Coordinates of C-alpha atoms and ligand atoms in Angstrom, one line a residue:
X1 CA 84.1 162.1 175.5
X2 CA 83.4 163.9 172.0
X3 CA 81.7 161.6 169.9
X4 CA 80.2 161.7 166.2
X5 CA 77.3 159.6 165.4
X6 CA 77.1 158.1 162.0
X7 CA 73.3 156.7 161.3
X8 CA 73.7 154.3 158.8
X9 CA 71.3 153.9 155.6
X10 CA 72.2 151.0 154.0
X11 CA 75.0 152.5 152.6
X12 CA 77.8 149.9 151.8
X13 CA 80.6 152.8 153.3
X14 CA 79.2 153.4 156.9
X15 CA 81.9 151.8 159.2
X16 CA 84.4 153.3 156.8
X17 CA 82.7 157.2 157.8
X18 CA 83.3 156.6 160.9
X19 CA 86.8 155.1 160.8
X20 CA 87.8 158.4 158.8
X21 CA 86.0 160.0 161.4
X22 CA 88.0 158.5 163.9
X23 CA 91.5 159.4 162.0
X24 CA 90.7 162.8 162.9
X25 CA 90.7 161.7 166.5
X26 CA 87.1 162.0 167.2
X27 CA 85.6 158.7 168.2
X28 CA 82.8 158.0 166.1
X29 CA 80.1 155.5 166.0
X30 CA 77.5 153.4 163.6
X31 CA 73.9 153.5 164.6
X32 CA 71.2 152.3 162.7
X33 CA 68.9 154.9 161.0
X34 CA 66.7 153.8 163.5
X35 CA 67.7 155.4 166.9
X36 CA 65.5 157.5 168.1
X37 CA 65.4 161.1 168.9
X38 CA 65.5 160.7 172.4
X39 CA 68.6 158.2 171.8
X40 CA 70.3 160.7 169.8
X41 CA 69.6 163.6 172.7
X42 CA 70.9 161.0 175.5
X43 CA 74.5 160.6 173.3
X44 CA 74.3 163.8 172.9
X45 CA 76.7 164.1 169.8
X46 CA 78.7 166.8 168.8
X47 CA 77.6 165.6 164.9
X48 CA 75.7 163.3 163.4
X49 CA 76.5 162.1 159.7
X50 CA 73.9 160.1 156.9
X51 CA 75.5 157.5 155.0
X52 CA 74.7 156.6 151.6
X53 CA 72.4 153.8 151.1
X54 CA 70.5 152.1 147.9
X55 CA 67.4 153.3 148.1
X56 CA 65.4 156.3 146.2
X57 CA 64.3 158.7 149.1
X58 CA 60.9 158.7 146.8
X59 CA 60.6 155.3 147.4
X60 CA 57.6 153.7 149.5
X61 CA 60.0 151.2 151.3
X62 CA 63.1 154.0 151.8
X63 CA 64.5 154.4 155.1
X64 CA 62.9 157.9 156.3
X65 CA 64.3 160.3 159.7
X66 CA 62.3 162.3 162.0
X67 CA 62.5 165.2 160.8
X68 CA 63.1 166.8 164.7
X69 CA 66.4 165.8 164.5
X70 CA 67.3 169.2 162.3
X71 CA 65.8 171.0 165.2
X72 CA 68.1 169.4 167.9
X73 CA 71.1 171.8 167.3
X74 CA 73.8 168.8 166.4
X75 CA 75.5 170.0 163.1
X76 CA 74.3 167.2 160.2
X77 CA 76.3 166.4 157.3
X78 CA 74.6 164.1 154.6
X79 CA 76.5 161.8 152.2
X80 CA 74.8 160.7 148.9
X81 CA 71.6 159.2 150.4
X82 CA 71.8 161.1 153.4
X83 CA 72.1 164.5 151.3
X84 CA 69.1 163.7 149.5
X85 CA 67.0 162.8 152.1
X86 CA 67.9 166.4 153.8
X87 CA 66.7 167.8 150.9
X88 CA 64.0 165.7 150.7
X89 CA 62.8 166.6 154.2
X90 CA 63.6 170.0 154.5
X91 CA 61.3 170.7 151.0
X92 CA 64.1 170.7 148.5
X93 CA 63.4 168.5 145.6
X94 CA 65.6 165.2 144.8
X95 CA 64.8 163.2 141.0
X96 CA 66.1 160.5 139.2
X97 CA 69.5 162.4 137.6
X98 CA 69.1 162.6 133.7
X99 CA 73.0 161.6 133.8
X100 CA 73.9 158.8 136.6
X101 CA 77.3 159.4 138.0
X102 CA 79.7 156.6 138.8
X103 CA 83.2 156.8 139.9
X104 CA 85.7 159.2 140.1
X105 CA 84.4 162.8 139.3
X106 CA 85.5 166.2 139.1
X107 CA 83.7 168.6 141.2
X108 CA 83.6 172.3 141.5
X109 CA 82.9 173.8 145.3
X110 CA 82.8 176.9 146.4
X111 CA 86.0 177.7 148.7
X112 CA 83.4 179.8 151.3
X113 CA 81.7 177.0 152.2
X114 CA 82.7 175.6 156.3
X115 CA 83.7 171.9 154.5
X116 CA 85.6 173.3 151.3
X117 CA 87.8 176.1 152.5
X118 CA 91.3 173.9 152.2
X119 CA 90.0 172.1 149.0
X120 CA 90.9 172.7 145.7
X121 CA 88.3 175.0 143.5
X122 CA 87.9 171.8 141.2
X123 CA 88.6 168.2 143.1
X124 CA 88.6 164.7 142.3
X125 CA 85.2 162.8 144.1
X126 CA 84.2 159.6 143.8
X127 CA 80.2 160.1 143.1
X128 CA 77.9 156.7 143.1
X129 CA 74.3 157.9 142.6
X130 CA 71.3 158.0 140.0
X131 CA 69.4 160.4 141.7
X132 CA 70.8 164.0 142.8
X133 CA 69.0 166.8 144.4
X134 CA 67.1 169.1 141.6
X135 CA 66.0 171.9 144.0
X136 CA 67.9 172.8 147.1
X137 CA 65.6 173.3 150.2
X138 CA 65.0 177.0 151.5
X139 CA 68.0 178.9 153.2
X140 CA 70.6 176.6 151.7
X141 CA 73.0 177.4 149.6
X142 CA 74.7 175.2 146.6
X143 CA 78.6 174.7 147.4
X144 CA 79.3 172.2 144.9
X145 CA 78.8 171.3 141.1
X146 CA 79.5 168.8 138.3
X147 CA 78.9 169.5 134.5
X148 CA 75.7 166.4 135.1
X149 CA 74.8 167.4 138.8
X150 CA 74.4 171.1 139.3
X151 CA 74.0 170.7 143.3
X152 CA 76.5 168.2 144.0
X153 CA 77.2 170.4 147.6
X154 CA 74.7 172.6 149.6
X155 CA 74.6 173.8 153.1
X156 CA 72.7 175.7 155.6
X157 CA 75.4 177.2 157.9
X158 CA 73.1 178.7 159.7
X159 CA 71.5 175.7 160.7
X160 CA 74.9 173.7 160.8
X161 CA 73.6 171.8 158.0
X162 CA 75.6 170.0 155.3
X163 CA 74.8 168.4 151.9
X164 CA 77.4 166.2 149.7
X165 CA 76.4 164.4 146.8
X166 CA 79.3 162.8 146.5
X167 CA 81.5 160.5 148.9
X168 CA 84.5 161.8 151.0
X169 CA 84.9 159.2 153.0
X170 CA 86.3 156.8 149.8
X171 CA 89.6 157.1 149.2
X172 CA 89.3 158.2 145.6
X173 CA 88.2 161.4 146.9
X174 CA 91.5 162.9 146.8
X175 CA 90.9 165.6 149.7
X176 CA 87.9 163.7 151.2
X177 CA 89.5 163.9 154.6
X178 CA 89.9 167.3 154.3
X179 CA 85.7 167.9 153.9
X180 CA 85.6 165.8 157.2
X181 CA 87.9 167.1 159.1
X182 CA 86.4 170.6 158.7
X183 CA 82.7 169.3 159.5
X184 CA 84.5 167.7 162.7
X185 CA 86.7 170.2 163.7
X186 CA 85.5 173.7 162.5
X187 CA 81.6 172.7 162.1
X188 CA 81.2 170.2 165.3
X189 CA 83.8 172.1 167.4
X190 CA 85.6 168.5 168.5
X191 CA 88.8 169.0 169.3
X192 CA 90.1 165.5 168.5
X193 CA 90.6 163.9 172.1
X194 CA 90.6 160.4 170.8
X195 CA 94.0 158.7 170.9
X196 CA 95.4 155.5 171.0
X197 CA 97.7 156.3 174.3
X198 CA 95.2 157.9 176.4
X199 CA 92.6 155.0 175.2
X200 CA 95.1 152.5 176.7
X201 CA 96.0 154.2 179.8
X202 CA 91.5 155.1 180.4
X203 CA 91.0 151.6 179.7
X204 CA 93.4 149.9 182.3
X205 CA 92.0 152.6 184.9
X206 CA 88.1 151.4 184.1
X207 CA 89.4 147.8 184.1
X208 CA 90.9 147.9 187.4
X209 CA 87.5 150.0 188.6
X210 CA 85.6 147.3 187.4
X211 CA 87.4 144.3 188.5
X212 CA 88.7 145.5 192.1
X213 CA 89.9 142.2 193.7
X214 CA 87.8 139.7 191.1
X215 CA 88.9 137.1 189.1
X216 CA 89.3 136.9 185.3
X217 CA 89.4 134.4 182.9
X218 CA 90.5 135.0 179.0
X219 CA 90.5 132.5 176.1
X220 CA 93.4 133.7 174.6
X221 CA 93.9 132.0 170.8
X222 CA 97.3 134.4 169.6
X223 CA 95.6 136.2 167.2
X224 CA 95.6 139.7 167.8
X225 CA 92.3 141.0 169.4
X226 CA 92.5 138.2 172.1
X227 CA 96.3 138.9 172.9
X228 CA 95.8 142.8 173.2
X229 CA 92.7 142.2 175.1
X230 CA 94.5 139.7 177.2
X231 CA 97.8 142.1 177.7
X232 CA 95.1 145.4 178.4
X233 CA 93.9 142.7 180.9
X234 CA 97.3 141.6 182.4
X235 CA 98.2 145.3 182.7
X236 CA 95.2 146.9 185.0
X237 CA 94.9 143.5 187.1
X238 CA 98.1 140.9 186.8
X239 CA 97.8 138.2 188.3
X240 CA 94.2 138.1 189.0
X241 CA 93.9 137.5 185.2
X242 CA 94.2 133.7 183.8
X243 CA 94.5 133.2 180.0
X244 CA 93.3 129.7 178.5
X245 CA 95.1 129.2 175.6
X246 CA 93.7 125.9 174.3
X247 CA 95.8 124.5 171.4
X248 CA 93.9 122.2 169.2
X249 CA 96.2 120.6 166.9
X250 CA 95.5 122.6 163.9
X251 CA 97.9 126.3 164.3
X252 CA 99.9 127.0 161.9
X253 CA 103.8 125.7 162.8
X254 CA 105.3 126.8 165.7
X255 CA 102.3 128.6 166.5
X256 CA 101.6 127.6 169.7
X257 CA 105.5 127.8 170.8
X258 CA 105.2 131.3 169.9
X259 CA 102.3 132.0 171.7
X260 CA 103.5 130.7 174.8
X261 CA 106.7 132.3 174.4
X262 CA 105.1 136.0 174.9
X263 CA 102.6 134.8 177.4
X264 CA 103.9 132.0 179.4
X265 CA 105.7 132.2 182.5
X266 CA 109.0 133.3 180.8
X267 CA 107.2 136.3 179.0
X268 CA 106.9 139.8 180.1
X269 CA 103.4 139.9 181.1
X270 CA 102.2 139.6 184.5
X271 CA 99.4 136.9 184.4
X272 CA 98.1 133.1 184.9
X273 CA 99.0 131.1 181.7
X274 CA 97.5 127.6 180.5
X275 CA 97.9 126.2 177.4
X276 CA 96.2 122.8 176.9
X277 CA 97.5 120.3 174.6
X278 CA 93.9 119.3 172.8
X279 CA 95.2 118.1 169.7
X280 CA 94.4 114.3 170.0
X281 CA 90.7 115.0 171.1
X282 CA 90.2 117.0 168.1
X283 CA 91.8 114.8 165.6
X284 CA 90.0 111.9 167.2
X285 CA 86.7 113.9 166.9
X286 CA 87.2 114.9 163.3
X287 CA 88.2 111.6 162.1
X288 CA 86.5 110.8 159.0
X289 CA 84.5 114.0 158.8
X290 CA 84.8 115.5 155.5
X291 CA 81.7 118.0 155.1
X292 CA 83.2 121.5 156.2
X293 CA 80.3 123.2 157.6
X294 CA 80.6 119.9 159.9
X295 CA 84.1 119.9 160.8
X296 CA 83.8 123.5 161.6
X297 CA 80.4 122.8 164.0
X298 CA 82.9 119.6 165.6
X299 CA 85.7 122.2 166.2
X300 CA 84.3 124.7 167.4
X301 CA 82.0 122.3 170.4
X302 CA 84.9 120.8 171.3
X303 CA 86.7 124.3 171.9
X304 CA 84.0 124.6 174.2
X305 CA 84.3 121.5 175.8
X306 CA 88.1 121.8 176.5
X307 CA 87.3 125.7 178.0
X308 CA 85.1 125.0 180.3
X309 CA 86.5 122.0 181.7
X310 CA 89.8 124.3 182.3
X311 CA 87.3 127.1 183.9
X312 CA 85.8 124.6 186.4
X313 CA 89.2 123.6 187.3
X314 CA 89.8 127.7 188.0
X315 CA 86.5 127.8 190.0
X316 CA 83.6 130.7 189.6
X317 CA 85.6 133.5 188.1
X318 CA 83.8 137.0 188.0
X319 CA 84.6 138.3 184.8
X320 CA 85.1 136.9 181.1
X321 CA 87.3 138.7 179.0
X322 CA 86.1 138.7 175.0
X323 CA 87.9 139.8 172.6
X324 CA 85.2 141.5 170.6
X325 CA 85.9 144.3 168.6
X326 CA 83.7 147.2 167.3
X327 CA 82.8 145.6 163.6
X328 CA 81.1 143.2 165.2
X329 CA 78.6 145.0 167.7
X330 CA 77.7 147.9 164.9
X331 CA 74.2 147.2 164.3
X332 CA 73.4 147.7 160.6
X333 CA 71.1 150.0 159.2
X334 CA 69.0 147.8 156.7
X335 CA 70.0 144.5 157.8
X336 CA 72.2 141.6 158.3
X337 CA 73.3 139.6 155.1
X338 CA 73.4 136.0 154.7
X339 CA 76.0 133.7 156.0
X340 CA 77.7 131.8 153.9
X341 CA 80.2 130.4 156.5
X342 CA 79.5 130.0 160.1
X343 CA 82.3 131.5 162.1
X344 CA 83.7 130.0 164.9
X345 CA 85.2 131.8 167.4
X346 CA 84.4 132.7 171.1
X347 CA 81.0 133.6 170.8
X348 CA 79.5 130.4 172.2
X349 CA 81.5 130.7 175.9
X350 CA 79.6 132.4 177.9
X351 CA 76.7 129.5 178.1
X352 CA 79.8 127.1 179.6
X353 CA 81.6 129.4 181.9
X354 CA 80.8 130.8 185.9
X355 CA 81.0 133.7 185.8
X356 CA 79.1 137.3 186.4
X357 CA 80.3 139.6 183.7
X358 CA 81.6 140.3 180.4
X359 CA 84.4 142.4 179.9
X360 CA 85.0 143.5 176.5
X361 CA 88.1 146.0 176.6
X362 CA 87.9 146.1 172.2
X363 CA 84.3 146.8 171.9
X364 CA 85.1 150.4 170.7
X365 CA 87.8 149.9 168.6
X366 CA 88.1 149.0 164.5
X367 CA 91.5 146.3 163.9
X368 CA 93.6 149.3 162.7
X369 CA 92.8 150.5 166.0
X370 CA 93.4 146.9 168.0
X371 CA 96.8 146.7 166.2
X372 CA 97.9 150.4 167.2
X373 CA 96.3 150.0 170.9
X374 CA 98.9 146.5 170.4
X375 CA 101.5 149.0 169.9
X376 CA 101.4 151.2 172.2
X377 CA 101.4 148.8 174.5
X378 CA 104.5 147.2 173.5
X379 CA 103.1 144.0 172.2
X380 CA 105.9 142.2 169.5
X381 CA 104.8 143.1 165.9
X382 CA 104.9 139.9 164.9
X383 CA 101.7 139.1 166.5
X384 CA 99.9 142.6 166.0
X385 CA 100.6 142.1 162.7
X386 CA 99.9 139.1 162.5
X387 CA 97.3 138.1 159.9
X388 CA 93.9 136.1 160.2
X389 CA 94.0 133.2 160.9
X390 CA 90.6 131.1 161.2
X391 CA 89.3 130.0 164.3
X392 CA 89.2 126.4 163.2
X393 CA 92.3 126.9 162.0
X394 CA 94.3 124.4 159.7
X395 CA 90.9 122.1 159.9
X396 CA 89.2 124.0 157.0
X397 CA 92.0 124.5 155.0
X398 CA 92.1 120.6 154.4
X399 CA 90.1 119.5 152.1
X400 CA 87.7 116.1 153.3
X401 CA 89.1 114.7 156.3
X402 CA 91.6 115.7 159.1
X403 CA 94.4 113.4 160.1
X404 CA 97.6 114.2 161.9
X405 CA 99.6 113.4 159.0
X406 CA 97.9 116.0 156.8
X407 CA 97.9 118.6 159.3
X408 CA 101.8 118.3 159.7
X409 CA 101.7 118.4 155.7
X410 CA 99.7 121.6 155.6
X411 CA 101.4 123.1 158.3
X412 CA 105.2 122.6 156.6
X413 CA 104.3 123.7 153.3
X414 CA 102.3 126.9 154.5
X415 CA 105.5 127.5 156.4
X416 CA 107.8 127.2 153.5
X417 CA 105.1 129.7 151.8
X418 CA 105.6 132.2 154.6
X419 CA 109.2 132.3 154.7
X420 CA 109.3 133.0 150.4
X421 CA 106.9 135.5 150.8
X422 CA 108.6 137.5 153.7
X423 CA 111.9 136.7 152.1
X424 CA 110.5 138.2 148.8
X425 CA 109.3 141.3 151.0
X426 CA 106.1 141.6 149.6
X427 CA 104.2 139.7 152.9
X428 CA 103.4 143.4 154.1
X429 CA 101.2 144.1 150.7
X430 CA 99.6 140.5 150.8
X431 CA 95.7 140.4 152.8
X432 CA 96.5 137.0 153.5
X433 CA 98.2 134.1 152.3
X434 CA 98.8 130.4 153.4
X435 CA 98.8 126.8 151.8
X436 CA 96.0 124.5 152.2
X437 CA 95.9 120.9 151.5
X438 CA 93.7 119.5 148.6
X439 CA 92.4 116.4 148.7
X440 CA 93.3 115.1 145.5
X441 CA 96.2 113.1 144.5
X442 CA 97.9 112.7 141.5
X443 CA 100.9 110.5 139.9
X444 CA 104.1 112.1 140.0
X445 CA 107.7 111.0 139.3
X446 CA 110.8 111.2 141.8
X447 CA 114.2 110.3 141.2
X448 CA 113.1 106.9 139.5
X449 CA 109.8 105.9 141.2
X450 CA 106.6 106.4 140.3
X451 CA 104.8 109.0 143.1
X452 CA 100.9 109.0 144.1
X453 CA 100.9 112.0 146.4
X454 CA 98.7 115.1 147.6
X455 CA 98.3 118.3 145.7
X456 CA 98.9 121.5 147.5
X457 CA 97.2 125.0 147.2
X458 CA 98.9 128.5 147.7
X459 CA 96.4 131.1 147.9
X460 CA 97.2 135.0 148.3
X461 CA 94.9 137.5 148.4
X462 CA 94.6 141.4 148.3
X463 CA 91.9 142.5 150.4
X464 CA 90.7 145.7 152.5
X465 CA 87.8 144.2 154.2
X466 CA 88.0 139.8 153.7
X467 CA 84.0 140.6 152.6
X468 CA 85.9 140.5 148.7
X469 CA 89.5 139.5 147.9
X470 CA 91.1 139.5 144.7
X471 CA 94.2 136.9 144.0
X472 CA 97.3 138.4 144.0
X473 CA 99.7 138.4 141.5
X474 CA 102.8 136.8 143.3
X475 CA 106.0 137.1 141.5
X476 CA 106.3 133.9 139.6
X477 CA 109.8 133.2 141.1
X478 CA 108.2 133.2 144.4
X479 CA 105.8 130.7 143.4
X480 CA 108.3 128.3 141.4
X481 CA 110.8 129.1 144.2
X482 CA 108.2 128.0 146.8
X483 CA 106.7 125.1 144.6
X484 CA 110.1 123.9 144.3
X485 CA 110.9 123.7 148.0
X486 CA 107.6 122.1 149.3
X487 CA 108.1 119.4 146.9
X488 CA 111.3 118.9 147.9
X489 CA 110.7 119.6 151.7
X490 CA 107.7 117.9 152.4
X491 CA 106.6 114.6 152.5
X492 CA 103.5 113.6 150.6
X493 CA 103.4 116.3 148.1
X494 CA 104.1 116.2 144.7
X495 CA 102.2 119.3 143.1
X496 CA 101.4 122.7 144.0
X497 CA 98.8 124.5 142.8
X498 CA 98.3 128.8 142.5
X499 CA 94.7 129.5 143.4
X500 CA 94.1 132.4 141.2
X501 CA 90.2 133.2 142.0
X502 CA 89.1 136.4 143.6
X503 CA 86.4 136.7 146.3
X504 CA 83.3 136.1 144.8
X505 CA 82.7 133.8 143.3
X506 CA 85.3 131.7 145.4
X507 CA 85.9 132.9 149.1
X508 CA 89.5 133.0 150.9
X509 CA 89.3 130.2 152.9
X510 CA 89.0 126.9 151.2
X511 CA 86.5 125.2 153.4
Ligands
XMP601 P1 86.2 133.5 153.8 O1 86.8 132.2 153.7 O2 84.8 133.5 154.4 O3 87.0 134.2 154.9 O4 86.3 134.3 152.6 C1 87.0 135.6 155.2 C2 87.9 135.9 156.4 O5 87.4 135.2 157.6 C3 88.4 134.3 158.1 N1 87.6 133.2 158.6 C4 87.3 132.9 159.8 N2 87.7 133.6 161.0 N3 86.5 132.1 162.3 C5 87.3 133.2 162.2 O6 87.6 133.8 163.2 C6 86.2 131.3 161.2 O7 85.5 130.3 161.3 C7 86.6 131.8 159.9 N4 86.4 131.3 158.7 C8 87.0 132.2 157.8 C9 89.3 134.0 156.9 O8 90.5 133.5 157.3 C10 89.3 135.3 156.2 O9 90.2 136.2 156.8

């Protein structure tokens, strides 16, 4: 398969390189600027892109390349960082620019140049740098210019060589994809084989391969990886595929009806269905518990618990199917950052369950990807549209302790929520949005009695990646219309509350 390798710097845009890559239909992946030469010659790319990345290439501390990889033959193109460390290693000269550049820029190129020949002479780029290239190495040639950074673009076609100050992957960099899709297609020579339909119908062939007459088991929770993993599953081996769907008490409402509905026995897919009722061991175990980081440590060992007894009453299956997806196997180039939340989700079953292999049908693919692989394989929209939803579920967004009572509380009022959004139409522009449940109460007055009831919190958030969030500006109607009918509607509420914080300082979640 035709493959572009993106080695990442540190720059804060590398899995977005290679998604743009891979909307040219080249499949492209993130490797730290670490992998060696003779990794890079047993992938054997058809290109390799530099990301960006904070660093000075002067710097003592700066991520460096072996400079054999300009040798190898594989056409380069650098972005910001990586452009300056090309010309920093092929004996050009890079400085610290008399005139930082930050945000949206116009640039001249020239229109001979192999990335700019369907790009406008001047074009809008979105530049983030403070240091540019002063002196272009030997046998390259400028291709691109601002009024503050007089080599902006370079190359050595020749060499198959490519310089951008500036970043087209972004998507204020109005013909961006243009730049790419020439250094894919006209510089690389990739013919853009990578598509959703024949990804589906390669991956059902490998899984069948793979699995021959084995067993496999599935912890399927509704959301979307684990249902389009579970559905790739059911599709290459039917019945020989059983999907634990262990419902803990704490999905939204209905949730767990729904999920049943597409993959129980009445559904269309061919495979062994369980859904275990949990929800009393749960609540029991997180009686009292207030601190989150606490509840979310109870949740997700009991998840565990209830999984693997239901995969010793199965017996030694030979495969485990995760529903992992390609953001969370790229290994970064400088670095993982600090965790602020610890996630629960599947990660911890392999320790509990019998079993010989892992079988991770989503490893390659970003969500946009999951979603359209959903598609094409005829999975409702409703779920592969679905939006997150945390593995602990409704037990982080109470506040302080879980009961039954507030669960049912959360659940109604988020529902109420949903339906004024969709009914409003703007769901499809929201990140996410759902109630939680505060723990305060407050004194309130209804009909002619005195109230001393819980406080509800709407949250809605604009997002492109959950790593920041800014709170979106719902249409006031939508919020008295919703505040309305939850106080109204649901018992034990008598206040709603618009959380109106972006991401930092606060995060989406509550808990
Ligand atoms: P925060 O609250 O950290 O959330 O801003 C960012 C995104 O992650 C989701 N989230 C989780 N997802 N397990 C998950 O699978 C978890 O434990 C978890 N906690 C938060 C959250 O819904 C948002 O989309």
């Amino acid at each position: 398969m035709e493959k572009i390798i993106v080695l990442d710097f540190g720059g804060q845009y590398n899995q977005l390189i290679a998604r743009r890559v891979r909307e040219c239909h080249v499949y492209a992946e993130v490797h730290s600027f670490t992998l060696g030469l003779d990794k890079i010659k047993e992938i054997n790319p058809s290109g390799i892109i530099f990301t960006g990345g904070p660093q000075s290439v002067y710097a003592a501390d700066s991520p460096q390349i072996d400079k054999e990889i300009f040798k190898l033959g594989i056409p380069i193109l650098g972005i910001c960082y990586g452009s300056q460390l090309i010309a920093h290693e092929l004996g050009g000269k890079v400085a610290t620019a008399p005139v930082s550049e930050y945000g949206k820029t116009e640039v001249n190129v020239e229109k001979d140049s192999g990335l700019f020949k369907d790009v406008s002479k001047t074009t809008t780029v979105w530049m983030s740098h403070t240091d540019y290239i002063e002196k272009a190495p030997e046998g390259f040639k400028i291709t691109g210019n601002t009024p503050v950074c007089p080599i902006a673009a370079m190359e050595n076609a020749a060499e198959k060589i490519y310089a951008v100050q500036f970043h087209p992957e972004v998507m204020h960099s109005v013909e961006g994809m243009k730049m790419l899709s020439a250094f894919v297609y006209d510089v690389c020579g990739c013919k853009g084989e990578w598509k959703m339909d024949s990804f589906v119908e390669k991956t059902i062939k490998e899984i069948r391969e793979k699995v021959g007459n084995g067993k496999a088991l599935c912890a399927l929770s509704g959301g979307v990886d684990s249902s389009v993993a579970a559905v790739l599953m059911s599709k290459a081996i039917g019945k020989q595929l059983t999907c634990v769907f262990v419902d803990h008490g704490l999905l939204r409402k209905n949730e767990g009806d729904e999920v049943e509905e597409v993959f129980g026995p009445n559904g269309p897919y061919d495979l062994n269905f369980i859904r275990v009722d949990a929800k009393d061991r749960f609540y029991a175990k997180l009686a009292g518990v207030t601190e989150p980081e606490k509840k979310r440590k109870i949740i997700g060992e009991e998840f565990i618990r209830v999984f693997e007894e239901e995969a010793k009453k199965i017996g030694a299956v030979d495969f485990l199917v995760q529903g992992t997806i390609y953001p969370d196997v790229i290994e970064s180039g400088l670095g993982k950052s600090a965790v602020i939340k610890s996630h629960h989700n599947v990660g911890g079953l392999p320790d509990c369950v019998d079993f010989k292999e892992i079988i991770e049908p989503l490893r390659m693919l970003f969500k946009d990807e999951v979603r359209k692989a959903g598609l094409e394989l005829g999975i409702p929209e409703k779920l592969v549209f679905r939006q997150p939803f945390p593995g602990p579920g409704l037990g982080i967004r109470i506040i302080g302790d879980v009961t039954e009572e507030k669960v049912k509380i959360v659940q109604d009022a988020d529902f109420i929520f949903r339906e004024e959004v969709a009914k409003a139409g703007i769901d499809k522009e929201l990140g996410q949005y759902f109630a939680a449940l505060t723990n305060m109460r407050s004194v309130g007055v209804m009909g002619d009695f005195r109230t001393y009831d819980y406080a509800v919190a709407l949250r809605a958030v604009h997002t492109a990646d959950f790593m920041t969030a800014d709170c979106a500006q719902i249409p006031w109607e939508v919020l008295q219309k919703t505040a309305n009918r939850i106080v109204n509607e649901v018992k034990g509420v008598n206040r709603v509350l618009y959380d109106c914080t972006s991401k930092p300082p606060a995060t989406i979640e509550l808990e």
